Amino acid sequence: MGITYDDTNLRKLFEEMAPKNRKKALKGAFRRTGNYVRGIAVRNLQGTGINHATRLRKGIRTVVFKRDAGFRVTAASRKADKQGKGERGMHTNRYGLKKPVLSWAETGTQLRLVKRRGYTRVKVAGGRFYTVGANRGRMPKYGFMERTRTQVDGSVMPVLRKEICQSIQKIARKYGCK
């Protein structure tokens, strides 16, 4: 059972619109669709059980491309500017330092060892000795953005089509087309 849709009137309206209004309509549709995907990513982040997920969710951002048609949902922290504003997704650790935990939580980290003079000697099978520093741990892979990509893989295009139609109709009504 297939779905048929006649969009000839919509195409005629789109051709009659000025290029600036067309671009505005598409950007608005991309922004709303990106926010839909971002909402799913935020839910997946909060479902991972990571500490301070409500503070880290600001680091999941929607970026609408300026020159090309499209958007990106990214989980990258952002430092504050010179005035101290614009910080997103940074975590303050127990020493008062700001760390970009969100990107590490997505991919996980390797085991970290301290490299300094105070090495400890570890005996391994075969009678050999290795020197290793103190263990500082590792961060597990949470993979909330991967989970988001698999969840929205088939549902983004229908949402985008619907948003483009609504955005074009809204701008057309604004400029006198009925």
PDB file of N, CA and C in Angstrom, residues 76-172:
ATOM      1  N   ALA A  76      29.081  18.343  21.611  1.00  0.00           N
ATOM      2  CA  ALA A  76      30.408  18.881  21.903  1.00  0.00           C
ATOM      3  C   ALA A  76      30.265  20.052  22.850  1.00  0.00           C
ATOM      4  N   SER A  77      31.072  20.053  23.879  1.00  0.00           N
ATOM      5  CA  SER A  77      31.036  21.148  24.842  1.00  0.00           C
ATOM      6  C   SER A  77      31.653  22.390  24.234  1.00  0.00           C
ATOM      7  N   ARG A  78      31.323  23.527  24.820  1.00  0.00           N
ATOM      8  CA  ARG A  78      31.847  24.787  24.314  1.00  0.00           C
ATOM      9  C   ARG A  78      32.293  25.633  25.497  1.00  0.00           C
ATOM     10  N   LYS A  79      33.504  26.169  25.398  1.00  0.00           N
ATOM     11  CA  LYS A  79      34.021  27.026  26.462  1.00  0.00           C
ATOM     12  C   LYS A  79      33.342  28.388  26.432  1.00  0.00           C
ATOM     13  N   ALA A  80      33.470  29.096  27.523  1.00  0.00           N
ATOM     14  CA  ALA A  80      32.920  30.445  27.597  1.00  0.00           C
ATOM     15  C   ALA A  80      33.806  31.409  26.809  1.00  0.00           C
ATOM     16  N   ASP A  81      33.206  32.493  26.334  1.00  0.00           N
ATOM     17  CA  ASP A  81      33.985  33.502  25.622  1.00  0.00           C
ATOM     18  C   ASP A  81      34.681  34.423  26.631  1.00  0.00           C
ATOM     19  N   LYS A  82      35.285  35.492  26.143  1.00  0.00           N
ATOM     20  CA  LYS A  82      36.055  36.390  27.016  1.00  0.00           C
ATOM     21  C   LYS A  82      35.188  37.057  28.074  1.00  0.00           C
ATOM     22  N   GLN A  83      33.913  37.246  27.754  1.00  0.00           N
ATOM     23  CA  GLN A  83      33.009  37.873  28.721  1.00  0.00           C
ATOM     24  C   GLN A  83      32.433  36.856  29.708  1.00  0.00           C
ATOM     25  N   GLY A  84      32.741  35.563  29.522  1.00  0.00           N
ATOM     26  CA  GLY A  84      32.260  34.529  30.433  1.00  0.00           C
ATOM     27  C   GLY A  84      30.912  33.964  30.045  1.00  0.00           C
ATOM     28  N   LYS A  85      30.462  34.232  28.818  1.00  0.00           N
ATOM     29  CA  LYS A  85      29.152  33.755  28.382  1.00  0.00           C
ATOM     30  C   LYS A  85      29.301  32.723  27.278  1.00  0.00           C
ATOM     31  N   GLY A  86      28.252  31.956  27.057  1.00  0.00           N
ATOM     32  CA  GLY A  86      28.221  31.018  25.949  1.00  0.00           C
ATOM     33  C   GLY A  86      28.718  29.632  26.281  1.00  0.00           C
ATOM     34  N   GLU A  87      28.942  29.339  27.546  1.00  0.00           N
ATOM     35  CA  GLU A  87      29.436  28.011  27.918  1.00  0.00           C
ATOM     36  C   GLU A  87      28.324  26.982  27.797  1.00  0.00           C
ATOM     37  N   ARG A  88      28.640  25.829  27.205  1.00  0.00           N
ATOM     38  CA  ARG A  88      27.651  24.773  27.017  1.00  0.00           C
ATOM     39  C   ARG A  88      28.267  23.418  27.323  1.00  0.00           C
ATOM     40  N   GLY A  89      27.635  22.649  28.183  1.00  0.00           N
ATOM     41  CA  GLY A  89      28.003  21.263  28.401  1.00  0.00           C
ATOM     42  C   GLY A  89      29.303  21.023  29.135  1.00  0.00           C
ATOM     43  N   MET A  90      29.812  22.001  29.841  1.00  0.00           N
ATOM     44  CA  MET A  90      31.049  21.808  30.611  1.00  0.00           C
ATOM     45  C   MET A  90      30.697  21.343  32.015  1.00  0.00           C
ATOM     46  N   HIS A  91      31.538  20.477  32.565  1.00  0.00           N
ATOM     47  CA  HIS A  91      31.327  19.952  33.909  1.00  0.00           C
ATOM     48  C   HIS A  91      32.422  20.488  34.817  1.00  0.00           C
ATOM     49  N   THR A  92      32.059  20.980  35.982  1.00  0.00           N
ATOM     50  CA  THR A  92      33.032  21.451  36.956  1.00  0.00           C
ATOM     51  C   THR A  92      33.392  20.283  37.867  1.00  0.00           C
ATOM     52  N   ASN A  93      34.683  19.907  37.877  1.00  0.00           N
ATOM     53  CA  ASN A  93      35.093  18.772  38.698  1.00  0.00           C
ATOM     54  C   ASN A  93      35.339  19.198  40.138  1.00  0.00           C
ATOM     55  N   ARG A  94      35.809  18.276  40.964  1.00  0.00           N
ATOM     56  CA  ARG A  94      35.960  18.582  42.392  1.00  0.00           C
ATOM     57  C   ARG A  94      37.086  19.571  42.673  1.00  0.00           C
ATOM     58  N   TYR A  95      37.938  19.827  41.689  1.00  0.00           N
ATOM     59  CA  TYR A  95      39.006  20.807  41.857  1.00  0.00           C
ATOM     60  C   TYR A  95      38.613  22.182  41.307  1.00  0.00           C
ATOM     61  N   GLY A  96      37.392  22.320  40.836  1.00  0.00           N
ATOM     62  CA  GLY A  96      36.917  23.586  40.312  1.00  0.00           C
ATOM     63  C   GLY A  96      37.296  23.825  38.863  1.00  0.00           C
ATOM     64  N   LEU A  97      37.797  22.818  38.171  1.00  0.00           N
ATOM     65  CA  LEU A  97      38.185  22.954  36.776  1.00  0.00           C
ATOM     66  C   LEU A  97      37.036  22.533  35.867  1.00  0.00           C
ATOM     67  N   LYS A  98      36.879  23.244  34.766  1.00  0.00           N
ATOM     68  CA  LYS A  98      35.818  22.922  33.802  1.00  0.00           C
ATOM     69  C   LYS A  98      36.347  21.901  32.806  1.00  0.00           C
ATOM     70  N   LYS A  99      35.607  20.811  32.608  1.00  0.00           N
ATOM     71  CA  LYS A  99      36.038  19.738  31.719  1.00  0.00           C
ATOM     72  C   LYS A  99      34.945  19.409  30.699  1.00  0.00           C
ATOM     73  N   PRO A 100      35.327  19.120  29.437  1.00  0.00           N
ATOM     74  CA  PRO A 100      34.343  18.763  28.397  1.00  0.00           C
ATOM     75  C   PRO A 100      33.946  17.293  28.475  1.00  0.00           C
ATOM     76  N   VAL A 101      33.195  16.931  29.481  1.00  0.00           N
ATOM     77  CA  VAL A 101      32.869  15.542  29.758  1.00  0.00           C
ATOM     78  C   VAL A 101      31.951  14.935  28.697  1.00  0.00           C
ATOM     79  N   LEU A 102      31.146  15.748  28.048  1.00  0.00           N
ATOM     80  CA  LEU A 102      30.136  15.234  27.125  1.00  0.00           C
ATOM     81  C   LEU A 102      30.746  14.468  25.951  1.00  0.00           C
ATOM     82  N   SER A 103      31.796  15.001  25.358  1.00  0.00           N
ATOM     83  CA  SER A 103      32.419  14.294  24.226  1.00  0.00           C
ATOM     84  C   SER A 103      33.115  13.028  24.691  1.00  0.00           C
ATOM     85  N   TRP A 104      33.661  13.028  25.906  1.00  0.00           N
ATOM     86  CA  TRP A 104      34.293  11.821  26.434  1.00  0.00           C
ATOM     87  C   TRP A 104      33.245  10.769  26.750  1.00  0.00           C
ATOM     88  N   ALA A 105      32.069  11.197  27.198  1.00  0.00           N
ATOM     89  CA  ALA A 105      31.018  10.246  27.542  1.00  0.00           C
ATOM     90  C   ALA A 105      30.492   9.531  26.305  1.00  0.00           C
ATOM     91  N   GLU A 106      30.500  10.205  25.172  1.00  0.00           N
ATOM     92  CA  GLU A 106      29.997   9.581  23.948  1.00  0.00           C
ATOM     93  C   GLU A 106      30.911   8.450  23.479  1.00  0.00           C
ATOM     94  N   THR A 107      32.213   8.698  23.449  1.00  0.00           N
ATOM     95  CA  THR A 107      33.143   7.705  22.895  1.00  0.00           C
ATOM     96  C   THR A 107      33.849   6.875  23.949  1.00  0.00           C
ATOM     97  N   GLY A 108      33.848   7.330  25.195  1.00  0.00           N
ATOM     98  CA  GLY A 108      34.609   6.635  26.233  1.00  0.00           C
ATOM     99  C   GLY A 108      36.070   7.040  26.166  1.00  0.00           C
ATOM    100  N   THR A 109      36.830   6.699  27.197  1.00  0.00           N
ATOM    101  CA  THR A 109      38.258   7.021  27.211  1.00  0.00           C
ATOM    102  C   THR A 109      39.056   5.763  27.509  1.00  0.00           C
ATOM    103  N   GLN A 110      40.346   5.810  27.195  1.00  0.00           N
ATOM    104  CA  GLN A 110      41.225   4.698  27.508  1.00  0.00           C
ATOM    105  C   GLN A 110      41.660   4.790  28.962  1.00  0.00           C
ATOM    106  N   LEU A 111      42.274   3.737  29.446  1.00  0.00           N
ATOM    107  CA  LEU A 111      42.802   3.720  30.804  1.00  0.00           C
ATOM    108  C   LEU A 111      43.908   4.754  30.921  1.00  0.00           C
ATOM    109  N   ARG A 112      43.857   5.574  31.959  1.00  0.00           N
ATOM    110  CA  ARG A 112      44.851   6.624  32.151  1.00  0.00           C
ATOM    111  C   ARG A 112      45.768   6.256  33.320  1.00  0.00           C
ATOM    112  N   LEU A 113      47.067   6.367  33.081  1.00  0.00           N
ATOM    113  CA  LEU A 113      48.067   6.106  34.113  1.00  0.00           C
ATOM    114  C   LEU A 113      48.925   7.343  34.281  1.00  0.00           C
ATOM    115  N   VAL A 114      49.353   7.617  35.513  1.00  0.00           N
ATOM    116  CA  VAL A 114      50.206   8.755  35.788  1.00  0.00           C
ATOM    117  C   VAL A 114      51.629   8.386  35.390  1.00  0.00           C
ATOM    118  N   LYS A 115      52.290   9.266  34.662  1.00  0.00           N
ATOM    119  CA  LYS A 115      53.680   9.022  34.275  1.00  0.00           C
ATOM    120  C   LYS A 115      54.559  10.001  35.041  1.00  0.00           C
ATOM    121  N   ARG A 116      55.213   9.498  36.052  1.00  0.00           N
ATOM    122  CA  ARG A 116      56.092  10.344  36.857  1.00  0.00           C
ATOM    123  C   ARG A 116      57.185   9.466  37.474  1.00  0.00           C
ATOM    124  N   ARG A 117      57.991  10.027  38.341  1.00  0.00           N
ATOM    125  CA  ARG A 117      59.108   9.273  38.911  1.00  0.00           C
ATOM    126  C   ARG A 117      58.653   8.146  39.827  1.00  0.00           C
ATOM    127  N   GLY A 118      57.569   8.317  40.526  1.00  0.00           N
ATOM    128  CA  GLY A 118      57.149   7.329  41.523  1.00  0.00           C
ATOM    129  C   GLY A 118      56.443   6.134  40.916  1.00  0.00           C
ATOM    130  N   TYR A 119      57.082   5.451  39.969  1.00  0.00           N
ATOM    131  CA  TYR A 119      56.468   4.277  39.360  1.00  0.00           C
ATOM    132  C   TYR A 119      56.426   3.122  40.350  1.00  0.00           C
ATOM    133  N   THR A 120      55.466   2.264  40.162  1.00  0.00           N
ATOM    134  CA  THR A 120      55.415   1.041  40.954  1.00  0.00           C
ATOM    135  C   THR A 120      55.807  -0.114  40.043  1.00  0.00           C
ATOM    136  N   ARG A 121      56.490  -1.087  40.603  1.00  0.00           N
ATOM    137  CA  ARG A 121      56.939  -2.239  39.810  1.00  0.00           C
ATOM    138  C   ARG A 121      55.898  -3.338  39.919  1.00  0.00           C
ATOM    139  N   VAL A 122      55.546  -3.894  38.788  1.00  0.00           N
ATOM    140  CA  VAL A 122      54.540  -4.948  38.739  1.00  0.00           C
ATOM    141  C   VAL A 122      55.190  -6.176  38.128  1.00  0.00           C
ATOM    142  N   LYS A 123      55.031  -7.321  38.789  1.00  0.00           N
ATOM    143  CA  LYS A 123      55.603  -8.564  38.280  1.00  0.00           C
ATOM    144  C   LYS A 123      54.550  -9.265  37.428  1.00  0.00           C
ATOM    145  N   VAL A 124      54.971  -9.719  36.253  1.00  0.00           N
ATOM    146  CA  VAL A 124      54.061 -10.417  35.351  1.00  0.00           C
ATOM    147  C   VAL A 124      54.574 -11.833  35.156  1.00  0.00           C
ATOM    148  N   ALA A 125      53.765 -12.663  34.516  1.00  0.00           N
ATOM    149  CA  ALA A 125      54.157 -14.048  34.267  1.00  0.00           C
ATOM    150  C   ALA A 125      55.466 -14.088  33.490  1.00  0.00           C
ATOM    151  N   GLY A 126      56.315 -15.017  33.820  1.00  0.00           N
ATOM    152  CA  GLY A 126      57.613 -15.111  33.168  1.00  0.00           C
ATOM    153  C   GLY A 126      58.711 -14.464  33.980  1.00  0.00           C
ATOM    154  N   GLY A 127      58.398 -13.931  35.159  1.00  0.00           N
ATOM    155  CA  GLY A 127      59.403 -13.355  36.032  1.00  0.00           C
ATOM    156  C   GLY A 127      59.869 -11.973  35.635  1.00  0.00           C
ATOM    157  N   ARG A 128      59.191 -11.302  34.687  1.00  0.00           N
ATOM    158  CA  ARG A 128      59.599  -9.964  34.260  1.00  0.00           C
ATOM    159  C   ARG A 128      58.901  -8.902  35.112  1.00  0.00           C
ATOM    160  N   PHE A 129      59.517  -7.734  35.176  1.00  0.00           N
ATOM    161  CA  PHE A 129      58.950  -6.611  35.912  1.00  0.00           C
ATOM    162  C   PHE A 129      58.640  -5.477  34.944  1.00  0.00           C
ATOM    163  N   TYR A 130      57.486  -4.857  35.131  1.00  0.00           N
ATOM    164  CA  TYR A 130      57.119  -3.673  34.360  1.00  0.00           C
ATOM    165  C   TYR A 130      56.845  -2.546  35.331  1.00  0.00           C
ATOM    166  N   THR A 131      57.103  -1.346  34.906  1.00  0.00           N
ATOM    167  CA  THR A 131      56.803  -0.193  35.755  1.00  0.00           C
ATOM    168  C   THR A 131      55.560   0.506  35.202  1.00  0.00           C
ATOM    169  N   VAL A 132      54.632   0.772  36.067  1.00  0.00           N
ATOM    170  CA  VAL A 132      53.417   1.481  35.681  1.00  0.00           C
ATOM    171  C   VAL A 132      53.145   2.576  36.701  1.00  0.00           C
ATOM    172  N   GLY A 133      52.492   3.642  36.247  1.00  0.00           N
ATOM    173  CA  GLY A 133      52.123   4.717  37.149  1.00  0.00           C
ATOM    174  C   GLY A 133      50.821   4.388  37.858  1.00  0.00           C
ATOM    175  N   ALA A 134      50.366   5.319  38.659  1.00  0.00           N
ATOM    176  CA  ALA A 134      49.120   5.128  39.396  1.00  0.00           C
ATOM    177  C   ALA A 134      47.935   5.133  38.429  1.00  0.00           C
ATOM    178  N   ASN A 135      46.972   4.297  38.696  1.00  0.00           N
ATOM    179  CA  ASN A 135      45.803   4.161  37.833  1.00  0.00           C
ATOM    180  C   ASN A 135      44.829   5.308  38.101  1.00  0.00           C
ATOM    181  N   ARG A 136      44.457   6.040  37.050  1.00  0.00           N
ATOM    182  CA  ARG A 136      43.502   7.129  37.184  1.00  0.00           C
ATOM    183  C   ARG A 136      42.140   6.778  36.582  1.00  0.00           C
ATOM    184  N   GLY A 137      41.985   5.560  36.137  1.00  0.00           N
ATOM    185  CA  GLY A 137      40.687   5.090  35.679  1.00  0.00           C
ATOM    186  C   GLY A 137      40.418   5.370  34.214  1.00  0.00           C
ATOM    187  N   ARG A 138      39.203   5.041  33.801  1.00  0.00           N
ATOM    188  CA  ARG A 138      38.764   5.298  32.440  1.00  0.00           C
ATOM    189  C   ARG A 138      37.277   5.624  32.488  1.00  0.00           C
ATOM    190  N   MET A 139      36.780   6.207  31.416  1.00  0.00           N
ATOM    191  CA  MET A 139      35.362   6.540  31.344  1.00  0.00           C
ATOM    192  C   MET A 139      34.703   5.573  30.371  1.00  0.00           C
ATOM    193  N   PRO A 140      33.604   4.955  30.759  1.00  0.00           N
ATOM    194  CA  PRO A 140      32.949   4.012  29.850  1.00  0.00           C
ATOM    195  C   PRO A 140      32.270   4.727  28.684  1.00  0.00           C
ATOM    196  N   LYS A 141      32.026   3.987  27.627  1.00  0.00           N
ATOM    197  CA  LYS A 141      31.341   4.533  26.455  1.00  0.00           C
ATOM    198  C   LYS A 141      29.840   4.479  26.706  1.00  0.00           C
ATOM    199  N   TYR A 142      29.197   5.643  26.665  1.00  0.00           N
ATOM    200  CA  TYR A 142      27.754   5.697  26.854  1.00  0.00           C
ATOM    201  C   TYR A 142      27.011   5.606  25.527  1.00  0.00           C
ATOM    202  N   GLY A 143      27.532   6.198  24.467  1.00  0.00           N
ATOM    203  CA  GLY A 143      26.976   6.059  23.127  1.00  0.00           C
ATOM    204  C   GLY A 143      25.565   6.577  22.938  1.00  0.00           C
ATOM    205  N   PHE A 144      25.207   7.679  23.581  1.00  0.00           N
ATOM    206  CA  PHE A 144      23.839   8.202  23.469  1.00  0.00           C
ATOM    207  C   PHE A 144      23.569   8.816  22.097  1.00  0.00           C
ATOM    208  N   MET A 145      24.585   9.357  21.432  1.00  0.00           N
ATOM    209  CA  MET A 145      24.376   9.912  20.091  1.00  0.00           C
ATOM    210  C   MET A 145      24.228   8.797  19.050  1.00  0.00           C
ATOM    211  N   GLU A 146      24.955   7.707  19.214  1.00  0.00           N
ATOM    212  CA  GLU A 146      24.782   6.551  18.320  1.00  0.00           C
ATOM    213  C   GLU A 146      23.360   6.008  18.435  1.00  0.00           C
ATOM    214  N   ARG A 147      22.880   5.898  19.657  1.00  0.00           N
ATOM    215  CA  ARG A 147      21.523   5.407  19.896  1.00  0.00           C
ATOM    216  C   ARG A 147      20.500   6.349  19.261  1.00  0.00           C
ATOM    217  N   THR A 148      20.754   7.649  19.345  1.00  0.00           N
ATOM    218  CA  THR A 148      19.865   8.634  18.728  1.00  0.00           C
ATOM    219  C   THR A 148      19.839   8.459  17.218  1.00  0.00           C
ATOM    220  N   ARG A 149      21.011   8.260  16.620  1.00  0.00           N
ATOM    221  CA  ARG A 149      21.084   8.100  15.160  1.00  0.00           C
ATOM    222  C   ARG A 149      20.265   6.886  14.715  1.00  0.00           C
ATOM    223  N   THR A 150      20.347   5.779  15.436  1.00  0.00           N
ATOM    224  CA  THR A 150      19.577   4.599  15.037  1.00  0.00           C
ATOM    225  C   THR A 150      18.079   4.809  15.262  1.00  0.00           C
ATOM    226  N   GLN A 151      17.715   5.584  16.282  1.00  0.00           N
ATOM    227  CA  GLN A 151      16.298   5.817  16.560  1.00  0.00           C
ATOM    228  C   GLN A 151      15.642   6.713  15.518  1.00  0.00           C
ATOM    229  N   VAL A 152      16.334   7.743  15.070  1.00  0.00           N
ATOM    230  CA  VAL A 152      15.717   8.724  14.171  1.00  0.00           C
ATOM    231  C   VAL A 152      16.045   8.470  12.709  1.00  0.00           C
ATOM    232  N   ASP A 153      16.721   7.371  12.413  1.00  0.00           N
ATOM    233  CA  ASP A 153      17.179   7.111  11.053  1.00  0.00           C
ATOM    234  C   ASP A 153      16.045   7.171  10.031  1.00  0.00           C
ATOM    235  N   GLY A 154      14.920   6.543  10.300  1.00  0.00           N
ATOM    236  CA  GLY A 154      13.829   6.528   9.339  1.00  0.00           C
ATOM    237  C   GLY A 154      12.784   7.612   9.541  1.00  0.00           C
ATOM    238  N   SER A 155      12.810   8.289  10.665  1.00  0.00           N
ATOM    239  CA  SER A 155      11.739   9.238  10.968  1.00  0.00           C
ATOM    240  C   SER A 155      12.098  10.691  10.682  1.00  0.00           C
ATOM    241  N   VAL A 156      13.338  10.996  10.326  1.00  0.00           N
ATOM    242  CA  VAL A 156      13.723  12.390  10.118  1.00  0.00           C
ATOM    243  C   VAL A 156      13.122  12.950   8.828  1.00  0.00           C
ATOM    244  N   MET A 157      13.165  12.181   7.748  1.00  0.00           N
ATOM    245  CA  MET A 157      12.674  12.690   6.467  1.00  0.00           C
ATOM    246  C   MET A 157      11.182  13.030   6.484  1.00  0.00           C
ATOM    247  N   PRO A 158      10.309  12.183   7.027  1.00  0.00           N
ATOM    248  CA  PRO A 158       8.888  12.600   7.096  1.00  0.00           C
ATOM    249  C   PRO A 158       8.676  13.851   7.951  1.00  0.00           C
ATOM    250  N   VAL A 159       9.391  13.958   9.059  1.00  0.00           N
ATOM    251  CA  VAL A 159       9.268  15.143   9.910  1.00  0.00           C
ATOM    252  C   VAL A 159       9.769  16.372   9.156  1.00  0.00           C
ATOM    253  N   LEU A 160      10.873  16.230   8.422  1.00  0.00           N
ATOM    254  CA  LEU A 160      11.428  17.351   7.662  1.00  0.00           C
ATOM    255  C   LEU A 160      10.468  17.795   6.558  1.00  0.00           C
ATOM    256  N   ARG A 161       9.874  16.844   5.854  1.00  0.00           N
ATOM    257  CA  ARG A 161       8.902  17.205   4.803  1.00  0.00           C
ATOM    258  C   ARG A 161       7.730  17.981   5.377  1.00  0.00           C
ATOM    259  N   LYS A 162       7.212  17.495   6.490  1.00  0.00           N
ATOM    260  CA  LYS A 162       6.074  18.161   7.125  1.00  0.00           C
ATOM    261  C   LYS A 162       6.456  19.574   7.573  1.00  0.00           C
ATOM    262  N   GLU A 163       7.646  19.718   8.157  1.00  0.00           N
ATOM    263  CA  GLU A 163       8.099  21.028   8.628  1.00  0.00           C
ATOM    264  C   GLU A 163       8.331  21.997   7.470  1.00  0.00           C
ATOM    265  N   ILE A 164       8.858  21.492   6.341  1.00  0.00           N
ATOM    266  CA  ILE A 164       9.072  22.365   5.182  1.00  0.00           C
ATOM    267  C   ILE A 164       7.733  22.871   4.657  1.00  0.00           C
ATOM    268  N   CYS A 165       6.754  21.983   4.552  1.00  0.00           N
ATOM    269  CA  CYS A 165       5.419  22.400   4.084  1.00  0.00           C
ATOM    270  C   CYS A 165       4.813  23.448   5.012  1.00  0.00           C
ATOM    271  N   GLN A 166       4.887  23.214   6.318  1.00  0.00           N
ATOM    272  CA  GLN A 166       4.324  24.166   7.273  1.00  0.00           C
ATOM    273  C   GLN A 166       5.054  25.506   7.235  1.00  0.00           C
ATOM    274  N   SER A 167       6.373  25.452   7.076  1.00  0.00           N
ATOM    275  CA  SER A 167       7.158  26.676   7.058  1.00  0.00           C
ATOM    276  C   SER A 167       6.860  27.505   5.812  1.00  0.00           C
ATOM    277  N   ILE A 168       6.739  26.842   4.679  1.00  0.00           N
ATOM    278  CA  ILE A 168       6.430  27.556   3.436  1.00  0.00           C
ATOM    279  C   ILE A 168       5.032  28.167   3.515  1.00  0.00           C
ATOM    280  N   GLN A 169       4.081  27.421   4.045  1.00  0.00           N
ATOM    281  CA  GLN A 169       2.719  27.949   4.171  1.00  0.00           C
ATOM    282  C   GLN A 169       2.675  29.148   5.115  1.00  0.00           C
ATOM    283  N   LYS A 170       3.445  29.081   6.180  1.00  0.00           N
ATOM    284  CA  LYS A 170       3.476  30.176   7.141  1.00  0.00           C
ATOM    285  C   LYS A 170       4.038  31.444   6.507  1.00  0.00           C
ATOM    286  N   ILE A 171       5.134  31.316   5.784  1.00  0.00           N
ATOM    287  CA  ILE A 171       5.750  32.488   5.142  1.00  0.00           C
ATOM    288  C   ILE A 171       4.870  33.001   4.006  1.00  0.00           C
ATOM    289  N   ALA A 172       4.208  32.085   3.292  1.00  0.00           N
ATOM    290  CA  ALA A 172       3.312  32.508   2.218  1.00  0.00           C
ATOM    291  C   ALA A 172       2.134  33.313   2.775  1.00  0.00           C
TER     292      ALA A 172
END
